[in-house]
């Protein structure tokens, strides 16, 4: 081990390195916004919406303040509220469930498959006459099994709200994440693959009326300068963030390519190591928002890797149904066995686009060393 290796620090993300790659473009764009002073509703916002629309191949994109707002405004636009149920997995980032509660509806959980995504059979089992929508979460960059989910939705006339926060650019059966259901909801939080310099999100839909309603809801419910058709909120994307996202959208294919390359190297170099890594299905194109492995020796492995200068994380350590905030839903430990077991066994390895082949090899040999 040379001195460099001994001091090696490998992080989950590398935002300073990202800035170095695009410094000139970003600084020019930021200066442009300050010169024009079009901080709210500038031209860049509309341009970004068109560019996202072209990239995703969907007719309507409405940019918003966050991915959480994308989820809750999608439900508001559908008229989902008190008395309605929305089916979602309990192993997501808390925002998916929180958005359901925010509109006054009831989250109903369905357990997940070994690949961490919602189990269509579990969804079908909890449909009731009050169910209004299914909210699958495409966790880790891998899309949920949409064909059976869409069949269930059709059969029971349910809306499908894709939580695509972790899967921009991912595809399933040749279709882009977010474009299969009624709505696709995206986050452009700094830690996502397409990331702003602060909070940001957007919602996509093929339905012009629903898109128009969300455009009103994001801007106080205003239909023109002075008339309000319904009570809205403020969830507009800042022009500065739109400029940043326009630049980063151009870089996104390269970001995805580099993350996929890292994931392939992990698979090759970790072959034979006693870790569960969900296999890639032919039907999917995974963008690796995270690279998650599973082992019943997770906590020790995480500590060992930390001594090697390798930062790992857990997405997510506490299942949503066991959060103190979810107490009113009345779920006990044991209710969603797969999710609960995964919460104890999952470990997220760094997969960001700035890692070198050498970095990934170093992580893999450290993992091999642990299991040896
Ligand atoms: C990040 C994330 C969100 C929320 O996005 P924000 O932009 O932070 O509001 C929602 N769902 C999932 C699965 C996420 O990872």
Short mmCIF file of C-alpha atoms and ligand atoms in Angstrom, two decimals:
data_model
loop_
_atom_site.label_atom_id
_atom_site.label_comp_id
_atom_site.label_asym_id
_atom_site.label_seq_id
_atom_site.Cartn_x
_atom_site.Cartn_y
_atom_site.Cartn_z
CA UNK A 1 0.00 0.00 0.00
CA UNK A 2 1.56 3.32 -1.03
CA UNK A 3 1.05 6.61 0.80
CA UNK A 4 -1.65 7.70 -1.60
CA UNK A 5 -3.69 4.56 -0.97
CA UNK A 6 -3.33 4.88 2.79
CA UNK A 7 -4.86 8.35 2.67
CA UNK A 8 -7.41 7.56 0.01
CA UNK A 9 -10.79 9.14 0.64
CA UNK A 10 -13.53 7.91 -1.65
CA UNK A 11 -16.80 9.74 -1.28
CA UNK A 12 -20.39 9.02 -2.14
CA UNK A 13 -20.47 12.14 -4.35
CA UNK A 14 -17.89 14.62 -5.57
CA UNK A 15 -19.64 17.94 -6.16
CA UNK A 16 -16.42 20.02 -6.30
CA UNK A 17 -15.13 17.78 -9.13
CA UNK A 18 -18.41 18.27 -10.97
CA UNK A 19 -18.02 22.04 -10.70
CA UNK A 20 -14.46 21.90 -12.03
CA UNK A 21 -15.71 20.11 -15.17
CA UNK A 22 -18.28 22.79 -15.97
CA UNK A 23 -16.98 25.94 -14.26
CA UNK A 24 -16.88 28.15 -17.37
CA UNK A 25 -20.37 27.21 -18.56
CA UNK A 26 -21.90 27.62 -15.09
CA UNK A 27 -20.25 30.97 -14.35
CA UNK A 28 -21.31 32.41 -17.73
CA UNK A 29 -24.88 31.28 -17.23
CA UNK A 30 -25.04 32.63 -13.67
CA UNK A 31 -23.67 35.98 -14.82
CA UNK A 32 -26.30 36.11 -17.55
CA UNK A 33 -29.12 35.69 -15.03
CA UNK A 34 -27.73 38.45 -12.79
CA UNK A 35 -27.28 40.78 -15.78
CA UNK A 36 -30.85 40.23 -16.94
CA UNK A 37 -32.33 40.01 -13.47
CA UNK A 38 -34.91 37.48 -14.64
CA UNK A 39 -34.67 35.47 -11.45
CA UNK A 40 -38.23 34.14 -11.51
CA UNK A 41 -39.80 32.74 -14.66
CA UNK A 42 -36.88 33.62 -16.92
CA UNK A 43 -36.56 32.29 -20.45
CA UNK A 44 -34.25 29.50 -19.26
CA UNK A 45 -37.15 27.88 -17.39
CA UNK A 46 -39.22 27.39 -20.51
CA UNK A 47 -36.16 26.30 -22.49
CA UNK A 48 -35.28 23.70 -19.87
CA UNK A 49 -38.84 22.35 -19.96
CA UNK A 50 -38.61 21.90 -23.74
CA UNK A 51 -35.19 20.28 -23.49
CA UNK A 52 -36.35 17.87 -20.79
CA UNK A 53 -39.39 17.11 -22.87
CA UNK A 54 -37.18 16.21 -25.85
CA UNK A 55 -34.79 14.16 -23.71
CA UNK A 56 -37.56 12.16 -22.04
CA UNK A 57 -39.79 11.99 -25.09
CA UNK A 58 -42.84 13.29 -23.24
CA UNK A 59 -45.09 16.18 -24.29
CA UNK A 60 -45.38 18.13 -21.02
CA UNK A 61 -42.74 19.01 -18.46
CA UNK A 62 -43.50 21.37 -15.57
CA UNK A 63 -40.48 22.43 -13.53
CA UNK A 64 -40.98 22.84 -9.79
CA UNK A 65 -39.22 23.59 -6.56
CA UNK A 66 -38.54 19.97 -5.54
CA UNK A 67 -39.25 16.34 -6.23
CA UNK A 68 -41.51 16.27 -3.20
CA UNK A 69 -43.66 19.04 -4.71
CA UNK A 70 -43.73 17.09 -7.98
CA UNK A 71 -45.32 14.17 -6.12
CA UNK A 72 -47.80 16.18 -4.07
CA UNK A 73 -48.85 18.50 -6.93
CA UNK A 74 -49.37 15.45 -9.18
CA UNK A 75 -51.82 14.08 -6.61
CA UNK A 76 -53.48 17.48 -6.14
CA UNK A 77 -53.97 17.78 -9.89
CA UNK A 78 -55.69 14.38 -9.85
CA UNK A 79 -57.94 15.51 -6.99
CA UNK A 80 -56.49 12.93 -4.58
CA UNK A 81 -57.12 13.92 -0.96
CA UNK A 82 -58.77 12.89 2.31
CA UNK A 83 -60.39 9.44 2.19
CA UNK A 84 -58.27 8.30 -0.75
CA UNK A 85 -55.58 5.65 -0.60
CA UNK A 86 -52.29 5.57 -2.51
CA UNK A 87 -50.19 2.39 -2.64
CA UNK A 88 -46.43 2.85 -2.28
CA UNK A 89 -43.38 0.92 -0.99
CA UNK A 90 -42.20 1.41 2.62
CA UNK A 91 -38.48 1.39 1.73
CA UNK A 92 -38.20 4.69 -0.14
CA UNK A 93 -36.82 8.04 0.83
CA UNK A 94 -39.46 9.42 3.20
CA UNK A 95 -40.67 12.03 0.67
CA UNK A 96 -42.79 9.58 -1.35
CA UNK A 97 -44.97 8.69 1.62
CA UNK A 98 -44.81 12.21 3.08
CA UNK A 99 -46.25 13.65 -0.15
CA UNK A 100 -49.28 11.34 0.16
CA UNK A 101 -49.86 12.48 3.74
CA UNK A 102 -49.34 16.11 2.66
CA UNK A 103 -52.39 16.00 0.37
CA UNK A 104 -54.46 14.41 3.13
CA UNK A 105 -54.60 10.94 1.57
CA UNK A 106 -53.64 7.65 3.25
CA UNK A 107 -50.44 5.83 2.32
CA UNK A 108 -50.94 2.08 1.95
CA UNK A 109 -47.72 0.08 1.83
CA UNK A 110 -46.85 -2.88 -0.37
CA UNK A 111 -43.63 -4.78 0.31
CA UNK A 112 -40.76 -5.01 -2.17
CA UNK A 113 -38.89 -7.66 -4.16
CA UNK A 114 -35.23 -8.65 -3.65
CA UNK A 115 -34.31 -5.85 -6.10
CA UNK A 116 -35.77 -3.30 -3.60
CA UNK A 117 -38.64 -2.25 -5.88
CA UNK A 118 -42.36 -2.64 -5.18
CA UNK A 119 -43.80 -6.14 -5.63
CA UNK A 120 -46.76 -6.03 -8.06
CA UNK A 121 -48.40 -9.02 -6.34
CA UNK A 122 -48.24 -7.18 -3.00
CA UNK A 123 -49.81 -4.13 -4.67
CA UNK A 124 -52.72 -6.12 -6.07
CA UNK A 125 -53.36 -7.58 -2.60
CA UNK A 126 -53.97 -4.18 -0.99
CA UNK A 127 -56.19 -2.51 -3.62
CA UNK A 128 -59.50 -1.38 -2.06
CA UNK A 129 -62.44 0.68 -3.37
CA UNK A 130 -60.70 3.74 -1.87
CA UNK A 131 -57.46 3.21 -3.81
CA UNK A 132 -56.87 6.08 -6.25
CA UNK A 133 -53.29 5.60 -7.32
CA UNK A 134 -50.16 3.46 -7.24
CA UNK A 135 -46.90 5.25 -6.56
CA UNK A 136 -44.01 2.96 -7.50
CA UNK A 137 -40.53 4.24 -6.63
CA UNK A 138 -37.75 3.42 -9.08
CA UNK A 139 -35.19 3.01 -6.34
CA UNK A 140 -31.42 3.09 -6.96
CA UNK A 141 -31.87 3.92 -10.70
CA UNK A 142 -33.56 0.57 -11.45
CA UNK A 143 -37.15 0.83 -12.59
CA UNK A 144 -39.95 -1.03 -10.85
CA UNK A 145 -41.67 -3.82 -12.79
CA UNK A 146 -44.00 -1.49 -14.70
CA UNK A 147 -45.78 -3.93 -17.04
CA UNK A 148 -47.61 -5.84 -14.27
CA UNK A 149 -48.13 -2.60 -12.32
CA UNK A 150 -49.80 -0.91 -15.31
CA UNK A 151 -52.04 -3.97 -15.76
CA UNK A 152 -53.21 -3.72 -12.15
CA UNK A 153 -53.76 0.02 -12.57
CA UNK A 154 -55.81 -0.50 -15.75
CA UNK A 155 -57.87 -3.26 -14.18
CA UNK A 156 -58.85 -1.08 -11.20
CA UNK A 157 -58.82 2.32 -13.01
CA UNK A 158 -56.00 3.70 -10.88
CA UNK A 159 -53.62 6.52 -11.68
CA UNK A 160 -49.91 5.69 -11.63
CA UNK A 161 -47.55 8.27 -10.18
CA UNK A 162 -43.97 7.24 -10.83
CA UNK A 163 -41.50 8.44 -8.23
CA UNK A 164 -38.66 8.86 -10.72
CA UNK A 165 -36.49 10.92 -8.35
CA UNK A 166 -33.66 8.36 -8.54
CA UNK A 167 -34.08 7.29 -12.15
CA UNK A 168 -33.74 10.12 -14.64
CA UNK A 169 -32.70 8.55 -17.94
CA UNK A 170 -33.49 4.97 -16.85
CA UNK A 171 -35.68 2.91 -19.15
CA UNK A 172 -37.99 -0.10 -18.86
CA UNK A 173 -39.14 -2.04 -21.91
CA UNK A 174 -37.81 0.78 -24.09
CA UNK A 175 -39.67 3.55 -22.27
CA UNK A 176 -38.16 6.34 -20.21
CA UNK A 177 -38.71 6.50 -16.48
CA UNK A 178 -41.60 8.83 -15.70
CA UNK A 179 -43.32 8.43 -19.08
CA UNK A 180 -45.22 5.19 -18.46
CA UNK A 181 -47.63 6.23 -15.71
CA UNK A 182 -50.02 9.17 -15.49
CA UNK A 183 -47.20 11.25 -14.04
CA UNK A 184 -43.45 11.00 -13.64
CA UNK A 185 -42.05 12.95 -10.69
CA UNK A 186 -38.39 13.90 -10.67
CA UNK A 187 -36.05 15.52 -8.18
CA UNK A 188 -33.00 17.52 -9.21
CA UNK A 189 -31.66 17.75 -5.64
CA UNK A 190 -27.85 18.16 -5.58
CA UNK A 191 -27.41 14.44 -4.79
CA UNK A 192 -29.35 13.16 -7.81
CA UNK A 193 -27.80 12.24 -11.17
CA UNK A 194 -29.27 15.37 -12.82
CA UNK A 195 -28.61 17.89 -10.09
CA UNK A 196 -29.26 21.57 -9.46
CA UNK A 197 -27.33 23.87 -7.13
CA UNK A 198 -30.12 23.64 -4.57
CA UNK A 199 -33.67 22.31 -4.44
CA UNK A 200 -35.33 21.57 -7.77
CA UNK A 201 -37.71 19.13 -9.37
CA UNK A 202 -40.12 18.60 -12.25
CA UNK A 203 -43.18 16.62 -13.19
CA UNK A 204 -43.94 15.11 -16.59
CA UNK A 205 -47.21 13.92 -18.10
CA UNK A 206 -48.79 13.23 -21.47
CA UNK A 207 -52.02 14.92 -20.31
CA UNK A 208 -52.19 18.61 -21.33
CA UNK A 209 -54.94 19.49 -18.85
CA UNK A 210 -53.17 17.95 -15.88
CA UNK A 211 -49.96 19.77 -16.89
CA UNK A 212 -51.85 23.07 -17.13
CA UNK A 213 -53.36 22.54 -13.72
CA UNK A 214 -49.94 21.95 -12.16
CA UNK A 215 -48.65 25.12 -13.89
CA UNK A 216 -51.42 27.04 -12.09
CA UNK A 217 -50.90 25.27 -8.77
CA UNK A 218 -47.16 26.07 -8.77
CA UNK A 219 -47.89 29.77 -9.18
CA UNK A 220 -50.55 30.64 -6.54
CA UNK A 221 -53.36 29.22 -8.69
CA UNK A 222 -53.12 32.31 -10.92
CA UNK A 223 -54.61 31.98 -14.40
CA UNK A 224 -53.36 35.46 -15.38
CA UNK A 225 -51.90 38.40 -13.47
CA UNK A 226 -54.87 38.88 -11.20
CA UNK A 227 -57.32 35.96 -11.29
CA UNK A 228 -57.04 32.89 -9.12
CA UNK A 229 -59.05 29.84 -10.16
CA UNK A 230 -58.12 27.65 -7.19
CA UNK A 231 -55.81 27.95 -4.18
CA UNK A 232 -52.27 27.17 -5.16
CA UNK A 233 -48.78 27.38 -3.75
CA UNK A 234 -45.35 28.66 -4.76
CA UNK A 235 -43.26 25.95 -6.31
CA UNK A 236 -41.52 27.56 -9.26
CA UNK A 237 -38.04 26.62 -10.38
CA UNK A 238 -35.61 29.56 -10.08
CA UNK A 239 -34.07 30.76 -13.35
CA UNK A 240 -30.60 30.22 -11.86
CA UNK A 241 -31.42 26.58 -11.21
CA UNK A 242 -32.89 26.22 -14.69
CA UNK A 243 -29.61 27.50 -16.18
CA UNK A 244 -27.60 25.03 -14.11
CA UNK A 245 -29.90 22.18 -15.11
CA UNK A 246 -29.74 23.07 -18.82
CA UNK A 247 -25.96 22.71 -18.66
CA UNK A 248 -26.12 19.51 -16.66
CA UNK A 249 -28.78 17.95 -18.87
CA UNK A 250 -26.25 18.18 -21.71
CA UNK A 251 -23.75 16.29 -19.56
CA UNK A 252 -26.27 13.71 -18.29
CA UNK A 253 -25.64 11.01 -20.93
CA UNK A 254 -21.94 11.07 -20.05
CA UNK A 255 -22.73 10.95 -16.30
CA UNK A 256 -24.94 7.90 -16.86
CA UNK A 257 -22.33 6.21 -19.04
CA UNK A 258 -19.63 6.67 -16.41
CA UNK A 259 -21.85 5.40 -13.57
CA UNK A 260 -22.83 2.36 -15.61
CA UNK A 261 -19.18 1.68 -16.37
CA UNK A 262 -18.42 1.77 -12.62
CA UNK A 263 -21.32 -0.60 -11.91
CA UNK A 264 -20.09 -3.06 -14.52
CA UNK A 265 -16.63 -3.01 -12.98
CA UNK A 266 -18.16 -3.68 -9.53
CA UNK A 267 -20.06 -6.68 -10.89
CA UNK A 268 -16.95 -8.12 -12.50
CA UNK A 269 -14.62 -7.57 -9.57
CA UNK A 270 -17.11 -8.63 -6.90
CA UNK A 271 -18.06 -11.88 -8.63
CA UNK A 272 -17.78 -14.72 -6.14
CA UNK A 273 -17.84 -12.40 -3.08
CA UNK A 274 -20.72 -13.34 -0.70
CA UNK A 275 -22.74 -10.18 -1.40
CA UNK A 276 -26.18 -10.04 -3.00
CA UNK A 277 -26.25 -7.64 -5.95
CA UNK A 278 -29.61 -7.57 -7.74
CA UNK A 279 -29.06 -8.85 -11.30
CA UNK A 280 -29.76 -6.58 -14.30
CA UNK A 281 -32.86 -7.62 -16.24
CA UNK A 282 -32.84 -7.51 -20.05
CA UNK A 283 -35.91 -5.25 -19.97
CA UNK A 284 -34.17 -2.43 -18.09
CA UNK A 285 -31.54 0.26 -18.50
CA UNK A 286 -30.29 1.13 -15.02
CA UNK A 287 -28.66 4.52 -14.40
CA UNK A 288 -27.23 3.64 -10.97
CA UNK A 289 -28.30 6.56 -8.82
CA UNK A 290 -26.84 4.27 -6.15
CA UNK A 291 -25.01 0.95 -6.19
CA UNK A 292 -26.46 -1.13 -3.37
CA UNK A 293 -25.19 -4.50 -2.16
CA UNK A 294 -26.77 -6.70 0.53
CA UNK A 295 -25.04 -8.73 3.25
CA UNK A 296 -25.94 -9.88 6.76
CA UNK A 297 -22.51 -8.53 7.85
CA UNK A 298 -23.38 -5.01 6.69
CA UNK A 299 -22.46 -3.03 9.82
CA UNK A 300 -19.02 -4.62 10.16
CA UNK A 301 -18.31 -4.28 6.46
CA UNK A 302 -19.25 -0.61 6.62
CA UNK A 303 -16.86 -0.03 9.55
CA UNK A 304 -14.08 -1.91 7.79
CA UNK A 305 -14.47 0.14 4.62
CA UNK A 306 -14.43 3.36 6.66
CA UNK A 307 -10.97 2.41 7.98
CA UNK A 308 -9.93 2.16 4.32
CA UNK A 309 -11.12 5.69 3.58
CA UNK A 310 -14.22 4.49 1.69
CA UNK A 311 -17.45 6.31 2.45
CA UNK A 312 -20.56 4.14 2.30
CA UNK A 313 -24.15 5.01 3.17
CA UNK A 314 -27.46 3.26 3.84
CA UNK A 315 -30.50 4.04 1.69
CA UNK A 316 -32.49 3.73 3.95
CA UNK A 317 -31.81 2.50 7.50
CA UNK A 318 -35.35 2.97 8.91
CA UNK A 319 -38.31 1.66 6.87
CA UNK A 320 -40.99 4.34 6.53
CA UNK A 321 -43.72 2.28 8.26
CA UNK A 322 -41.50 2.11 11.37
CA UNK A 323 -40.79 5.85 11.50
CA UNK A 324 -42.22 7.64 14.55
CA UNK A 325 -44.16 9.87 12.11
CA UNK A 326 -45.94 6.78 10.74
CA UNK A 327 -47.19 5.61 14.16
CA UNK A 328 -50.76 6.70 13.30
CA UNK A 329 -50.81 4.15 10.47
CA UNK A 330 -50.49 1.37 13.06
CA UNK A 331 -47.87 -0.86 11.42
CA UNK A 332 -45.72 -3.13 13.59
CA UNK A 333 -42.28 -4.59 13.00
CA UNK A 334 -42.73 -7.67 10.84
CA UNK A 335 -45.43 -6.09 8.66
CA UNK A 336 -43.13 -5.75 5.63
CA UNK A 337 -40.51 -8.45 6.09
CA UNK A 338 -38.49 -7.95 2.90
CA UNK A 339 -38.15 -4.21 3.43
CA UNK A 340 -37.20 -4.69 7.09
CA UNK A 341 -34.56 -7.27 6.29
CA UNK A 342 -33.10 -5.10 3.53
CA UNK A 343 -32.90 -2.14 5.93
CA UNK A 344 -30.49 -4.26 7.99
CA UNK A 345 -28.49 -5.65 5.09
CA UNK A 346 -28.18 -2.95 2.42
CA UNK A 347 -25.03 -0.93 1.89
CA UNK A 348 -24.54 1.76 -0.75
CA UNK A 349 -21.08 1.78 -2.34
CA UNK A 350 -19.74 4.93 -4.06
CA UNK A 351 -20.55 4.82 -7.80
CA UNK A 352 -20.25 8.51 -8.74
CA UNK A 353 -18.95 9.44 -12.17
CA UNK A 354 -15.68 10.83 -10.85
CA UNK A 355 -14.36 7.52 -9.53
CA UNK A 356 -11.53 6.02 -11.53
CA UNK A 357 -11.10 2.41 -12.50
CA UNK A 358 -8.40 2.33 -9.86
CA UNK A 359 -10.81 3.64 -7.18
CA UNK A 360 -13.37 0.92 -7.91
CA UNK A 361 -10.64 -1.75 -7.90
CA UNK A 362 -9.45 -0.44 -4.54
CA UNK A 363 -13.00 -0.65 -3.12
CA UNK A 364 -13.48 -4.17 -4.51
CA UNK A 365 -10.17 -5.45 -3.17
CA UNK A 366 -11.00 -3.92 0.23
CA UNK A 367 -14.33 -5.79 0.20
CA UNK A 368 -12.56 -9.01 -0.78
CA UNK A 369 -10.09 -8.44 2.03
CA UNK A 370 -12.97 -8.12 4.50
CA UNK A 371 -14.59 -11.39 3.42
CA UNK A 372 -11.27 -13.28 3.16
C1 LIG B 1 -34.82 12.62 -3.49
C2 LIG B 1 -36.08 11.86 -3.50
C3 LIG B 1 -37.34 12.48 -3.39
C4 LIG B 1 -37.53 13.93 -3.06
O1 LIG B 1 -36.88 14.83 -3.80
P1 LIG B 1 -36.65 16.34 -3.26
O2 LIG B 1 -36.28 17.05 -4.50
O3 LIG B 1 -35.55 16.27 -2.26
O4 LIG B 1 -37.92 16.82 -2.69
C5 LIG B 1 -38.47 11.71 -3.50
N1 LIG B 1 -38.39 10.39 -3.68
C6 LIG B 1 -37.22 9.73 -3.76
C7 LIG B 1 -37.21 8.26 -3.96
C8 LIG B 1 -36.02 10.45 -3.66
O5 LIG B 1 -34.86 9.80 -3.72
#
